[in-house]
mmCIF file of C-alpha atoms in Angstrom:
data_model
loop_
_atom_site.group_PDB
_atom_site.id
_atom_site.type_symbol
_atom_site.label_atom_id
_atom_site.label_comp_id
_atom_site.label_asym_id
_atom_site.label_seq_id
_atom_site.Cartn_x
_atom_site.Cartn_y
_atom_site.Cartn_z
ATOM 1 C CA UNK A 1 43.402 14.183 3.852
ATOM 2 C CA UNK A 2 43.227 17.994 3.650
ATOM 3 C CA UNK A 3 42.112 17.753 0.029
ATOM 4 C CA UNK A 4 39.364 15.300 0.998
ATOM 5 C CA UNK A 5 38.107 17.601 3.772
ATOM 6 C CA UNK A 6 38.159 20.562 1.366
ATOM 7 C CA UNK A 7 36.217 18.576 -1.243
ATOM 8 C CA UNK A 8 33.611 17.527 1.327
ATOM 9 C CA UNK A 9 33.131 21.127 2.498
ATOM 10 C CA UNK A 10 32.919 22.326 -1.108
ATOM 11 C CA UNK A 11 30.247 19.749 -1.956
ATOM 12 C CA UNK A 12 28.178 20.761 1.053
ATOM 13 C CA UNK A 13 28.528 24.445 0.109
ATOM 14 C CA UNK A 14 27.402 23.762 -3.458
ATOM 15 C CA UNK A 15 24.408 21.625 -2.593
ATOM 16 C CA UNK A 16 23.276 23.995 0.143
ATOM 17 C CA UNK A 17 22.331 26.463 -2.596
ATOM 18 C CA UNK A 18 19.893 23.960 -4.115
ATOM 19 C CA UNK A 19 16.309 23.523 -2.888
ATOM 20 C CA UNK A 20 16.172 20.293 -0.890
ATOM 21 C CA UNK A 21 13.678 18.011 0.786
ATOM 22 C CA UNK A 22 15.565 17.085 3.957
ATOM 23 C CA UNK A 23 13.199 14.321 5.014
ATOM 24 C CA UNK A 24 15.230 12.353 7.545
ATOM 25 C CA UNK A 25 18.645 12.442 9.163
ATOM 26 C CA UNK A 26 20.743 9.304 8.643
ATOM 27 C CA UNK A 27 22.535 9.121 12.015
ATOM 28 C CA UNK A 28 25.134 6.712 10.655
ATOM 29 C CA UNK A 29 28.867 7.051 10.095
ATOM 30 C CA UNK A 30 30.825 5.376 7.296
ATOM 31 C CA UNK A 31 31.768 2.531 9.645
ATOM 32 C CA UNK A 32 29.949 -0.785 9.262
ATOM 33 C CA UNK A 33 28.816 -3.269 11.881
ATOM 34 C CA UNK A 34 30.685 -6.554 12.153
ATOM 35 C CA UNK A 35 28.955 -9.693 10.943
ATOM 36 C CA UNK A 36 26.251 -10.652 13.434
ATOM 37 C CA UNK A 37 26.576 -7.407 15.387
ATOM 38 C CA UNK A 38 23.325 -5.631 16.170
ATOM 39 C CA UNK A 39 22.366 -2.067 16.961
ATOM 40 C CA UNK A 40 19.061 -0.612 18.083
ATOM 41 C CA UNK A 41 18.022 2.862 19.088
ATOM 42 C CA UNK A 42 15.608 5.714 18.720
ATOM 43 C CA UNK A 43 15.829 8.770 16.458
ATOM 44 C CA UNK A 44 13.969 12.074 16.634
ATOM 45 C CA UNK A 45 14.204 15.175 14.494
ATOM 46 C CA UNK A 46 12.645 18.314 13.100
ATOM 47 C CA UNK A 47 12.731 19.830 9.639
ATOM 48 C CA UNK A 48 11.463 22.716 7.526
ATOM 49 C CA UNK A 49 10.637 22.196 3.849
ATOM 50 C CA UNK A 50 9.933 25.368 1.893
ATOM 51 C CA UNK A 51 9.230 23.631 -1.437
ATOM 52 C CA UNK A 52 6.265 21.693 -0.035
ATOM 53 C CA UNK A 53 5.521 24.492 2.466
ATOM 54 C CA UNK A 54 5.487 22.518 5.715
ATOM 55 C CA UNK A 55 7.413 21.782 8.882
ATOM 56 C CA UNK A 56 7.613 18.279 10.286
ATOM 57 C CA UNK A 57 8.685 16.255 13.317
ATOM 58 C CA UNK A 58 9.569 12.562 13.262
ATOM 59 C CA UNK A 59 10.197 9.871 15.864
ATOM 60 C CA UNK A 60 11.101 6.255 15.181
ATOM 61 C CA UNK A 61 12.853 3.277 16.773
ATOM 62 C CA UNK A 62 15.115 1.269 14.482
ATOM 63 C CA UNK A 63 17.130 -1.945 14.298
ATOM 64 C CA UNK A 64 20.420 -2.397 12.404
ATOM 65 C CA UNK A 65 22.229 -5.687 11.689
ATOM 66 C CA UNK A 66 25.680 -6.480 10.303
ATOM 67 C CA UNK A 67 25.430 -8.926 7.396
ATOM 68 C CA UNK A 68 29.170 -9.351 6.954
ATOM 69 C CA UNK A 69 31.427 -8.282 4.090
ATOM 70 C CA UNK A 70 31.113 -4.676 5.384
ATOM 71 C CA UNK A 71 27.359 -4.637 4.637
ATOM 72 C CA UNK A 72 24.589 -3.771 7.089
ATOM 73 C CA UNK A 73 20.808 -3.476 6.905
ATOM 74 C CA UNK A 74 18.446 -1.261 8.883
ATOM 75 C CA UNK A 75 14.692 -1.265 9.431
ATOM 76 C CA UNK A 76 12.557 1.401 11.106
ATOM 77 C CA UNK A 77 8.930 2.097 12.012
ATOM 78 C CA UNK A 78 7.629 5.310 13.529
ATOM 79 C CA UNK A 79 5.441 8.403 13.335
ATOM 80 C CA UNK A 80 5.621 11.775 11.598
ATOM 81 C CA UNK A 81 3.646 14.958 12.238
ATOM 82 C CA UNK A 82 3.291 17.629 9.556
ATOM 83 C CA UNK A 83 2.673 21.290 10.390
ATOM 84 C CA UNK A 84 1.339 22.838 7.178
ATOM 85 C CA UNK A 85 1.291 26.595 6.800
ATOM 86 C CA UNK A 86 -1.977 26.312 4.897
ATOM 87 C CA UNK A 87 -4.641 23.858 6.021
ATOM 88 C CA UNK A 88 -4.854 21.482 8.964
ATOM 89 C CA UNK A 89 -1.894 19.661 10.502
ATOM 90 C CA UNK A 90 -1.490 15.933 9.837
ATOM 91 C CA UNK A 91 -0.036 12.899 11.584
ATOM 92 C CA UNK A 92 1.075 9.717 9.869
ATOM 93 C CA UNK A 93 3.037 6.491 10.151
ATOM 94 C CA UNK A 94 6.328 5.590 8.478
ATOM 95 C CA UNK A 95 8.331 2.480 7.738
ATOM 96 C CA UNK A 96 11.632 2.082 5.949
ATOM 97 C CA UNK A 97 14.654 -0.004 5.111
ATOM 98 C CA UNK A 98 18.281 0.918 4.339
ATOM 99 C CA UNK A 99 21.419 -0.851 3.137
ATOM 100 C CA UNK A 100 24.958 0.413 3.731
ATOM 101 C CA UNK A 101 28.234 -0.825 2.262
ATOM 102 C CA UNK A 102 31.613 0.305 3.580
ATOM 103 C CA UNK A 103 33.875 0.807 0.588
ATOM 104 C CA UNK A 104 37.035 1.731 2.521
ATOM 105 C CA UNK A 105 37.874 0.731 6.089
ATOM 106 C CA UNK A 106 40.243 2.935 8.088
ATOM 107 C CA UNK A 107 43.864 1.751 8.212
ATOM 108 C CA UNK A 108 47.227 3.355 8.914
ATOM 109 C CA UNK A 109 47.615 4.130 5.227
ATOM 110 C CA UNK A 110 44.001 5.280 4.729
ATOM 111 C CA UNK A 111 42.955 7.248 7.842
ATOM 112 C CA UNK A 112 39.245 7.517 6.990
ATOM 113 C CA UNK A 113 36.178 5.342 6.454
ATOM 114 C CA UNK A 114 34.101 5.689 3.269
ATOM 115 C CA UNK A 115 30.697 4.122 2.640
ATOM 116 C CA UNK A 116 27.630 4.358 0.437
ATOM 117 C CA UNK A 117 24.072 3.951 1.705
ATOM 118 C CA UNK A 118 20.653 3.835 0.102
ATOM 119 C CA UNK A 119 17.160 3.390 1.401
ATOM 120 C CA UNK A 120 13.413 3.780 1.078
ATOM 121 C CA UNK A 121 10.874 5.167 3.534
ATOM 122 C CA UNK A 122 7.146 4.885 2.920
ATOM 123 C CA UNK A 123 4.467 6.905 4.694
ATOM 124 C CA UNK A 124 0.719 6.972 5.116
ATOM 125 C CA UNK A 125 -0.333 10.516 6.049
ATOM 126 C CA UNK A 126 -3.990 11.513 6.098
ATOM 127 C CA UNK A 127 -4.762 8.357 4.086
ATOM 128 C CA UNK A 128 -2.323 9.489 1.375
ATOM 129 C CA UNK A 129 1.059 8.070 0.348
ATOM 130 C CA UNK A 130 4.495 9.686 0.566
ATOM 131 C CA UNK A 131 7.574 7.870 -0.772
ATOM 132 C CA UNK A 132 11.158 8.874 -0.026
ATOM 133 C CA UNK A 133 14.083 7.273 -1.901
ATOM 134 C CA UNK A 134 17.627 8.284 -0.969
ATOM 135 C CA UNK A 135 21.286 7.560 -1.690
ATOM 136 C CA UNK A 136 24.316 8.969 0.140
ATOM 137 C CA UNK A 137 28.110 8.831 0.127
ATOM 138 C CA UNK A 138 29.593 9.099 3.623
ATOM 139 C CA UNK A 139 33.054 9.895 4.955
ATOM 140 C CA UNK A 140 33.960 9.613 8.647
ATOM 141 C CA UNK A 141 36.957 9.639 10.973
ATOM 142 C CA UNK A 142 37.121 8.402 14.581
ATOM 143 C CA UNK A 143 39.091 10.253 17.259
ATOM 144 C CA UNK A 144 39.863 9.000 20.775
ATOM 145 C CA UNK A 145 39.215 11.770 23.310
ATOM 146 C CA UNK A 146 40.005 10.636 26.848
ATOM 147 C CA UNK A 147 37.644 7.688 27.454
ATOM 148 C CA UNK A 148 35.303 8.640 24.639
ATOM 149 C CA UNK A 149 35.279 8.183 20.873
ATOM 150 C CA UNK A 150 34.065 11.002 18.636
ATOM 151 C CA UNK A 151 33.304 10.299 14.979
ATOM 152 C CA UNK A 152 32.454 13.276 12.762
ATOM 153 C CA UNK A 153 30.908 12.319 9.429
ATOM 154 C CA UNK A 154 29.377 13.906 6.380
ATOM 155 C CA UNK A 155 28.791 13.759 2.661
ATOM 156 C CA UNK A 156 26.324 14.487 -0.161
ATOM 157 C CA UNK A 157 22.908 12.836 -0.420
ATOM 158 C CA UNK A 158 20.409 12.519 -3.261
ATOM 159 C CA UNK A 159 16.683 12.119 -2.549
ATOM 160 C CA UNK A 160 13.573 11.601 -4.623
ATOM 161 C CA UNK A 161 10.153 12.205 -3.094
ATOM 162 C CA UNK A 162 6.769 11.381 -4.609
ATOM 163 C CA UNK A 163 3.262 10.299 -3.677
ATOM 164 C CA UNK A 164 -0.313 11.496 -3.451
ATOM 165 C CA UNK A 165 0.433 13.562 -0.323
ATOM 166 C CA UNK A 166 2.649 16.020 -2.254
ATOM 167 C CA UNK A 167 1.779 18.122 -5.280
ATOM 168 C CA UNK A 168 4.546 16.661 -7.454
ATOM 169 C CA UNK A 169 7.597 14.423 -7.254
ATOM 170 C CA UNK A 170 11.043 15.976 -7.060
ATOM 171 C CA UNK A 171 14.713 15.051 -6.779
ATOM 172 C CA UNK A 172 17.127 17.018 -4.600
ATOM 173 C CA UNK A 173 20.748 17.076 -3.456
ATOM 174 C CA UNK A 174 22.041 18.358 -0.133
ATOM 175 C CA UNK A 175 24.799 17.853 2.428
ATOM 176 C CA UNK A 176 25.057 15.948 5.698
ATOM 177 C CA UNK A 177 27.063 17.068 8.734
ATOM 178 C CA UNK A 178 26.995 14.971 11.895
ATOM 179 C CA UNK A 179 28.922 13.457 14.761
ATOM 180 C CA UNK A 180 28.632 10.326 16.863
ATOM 181 C CA UNK A 181 29.752 10.379 20.511
ATOM 182 C CA UNK A 182 30.498 6.898 21.917
ATOM 183 C CA UNK A 183 30.497 6.790 25.721
ATOM 184 C CA UNK A 184 31.260 3.046 25.753
ATOM 185 C CA UNK A 185 31.626 0.324 23.114
ATOM 186 C CA UNK A 186 27.858 -0.260 23.307
ATOM 187 C CA UNK A 187 26.323 3.183 24.009
ATOM 188 C CA UNK A 188 26.483 6.240 21.741
ATOM 189 C CA UNK A 189 24.678 9.485 20.980
ATOM 190 C CA UNK A 190 24.563 11.143 17.551
ATOM 191 C CA UNK A 191 23.546 14.598 16.346
ATOM 192 C CA UNK A 192 23.121 15.616 12.711
ATOM 193 C CA UNK A 193 22.222 18.533 10.469
ATOM 194 C CA UNK A 194 21.167 18.335 6.821
ATOM 195 C CA UNK A 195 22.034 21.478 4.919
ATOM 196 C CA UNK A 196 20.253 22.964 1.943
ATOM 197 C CA UNK A 197 17.744 25.662 1.144
ATOM 198 C CA UNK A 198 15.640 23.545 3.494
ATOM 199 C CA UNK A 199 17.071 21.741 6.506
ATOM 200 C CA UNK A 200 16.530 18.975 9.036
ATOM 201 C CA UNK A 201 18.205 18.302 12.357
ATOM 202 C CA UNK A 202 17.891 15.607 14.977
ATOM 203 C CA UNK A 203 19.421 13.407 17.639
ATOM 204 C CA UNK A 204 19.829 9.652 17.982
ATOM 205 C CA UNK A 205 20.518 7.304 20.896
ATOM 206 C CA UNK A 206 21.937 3.889 20.005
ATOM 207 C CA UNK A 207 22.922 0.670 21.775
ATOM 208 C CA UNK A 208 25.130 -1.996 20.196
ATOM 209 C CA UNK A 209 25.143 -5.629 21.270
#
């Protein structure tokens, strides 16, 4: 376990030295929803991208569904505002989909959850396109603290961004650090930070049913 934590911290340290487009926070642990279980919520965040020379704010509601076999799917629709250092600011719409598969489920012998997740988010900003493809490996561990459950999570993520809204397409790697705070079995709050030369941070409120 100590070696795994050290490796995770090392990966985040390495990727933080690489220029990164931290488009969106994931707000998901390595745990998967049960088959037929549903989750909905709202996510908001702020980021600063030096490569494309802009700051941005996003807000979107989402819906997540457990497909069974430790697989879940998520869909989202929302808005993004872009504060460019040169030129006028822009506002656009976004829509995306994500799949997550839990590779390892926590047991007495394996005290962590491990998952992989990948997704696509498309945007229309100022009548121009922006495409964000991403893939992440996630590790998380749940702790019972009094009546609450706290689940820290993290891992490396790869993104590729392209479209007519940006000057050129680029691929980046950076690290995720976050935590989910479950007040009840159905209500939780998450906070997350993406680390790199650029960064993004945000919060998420979710309800499971």
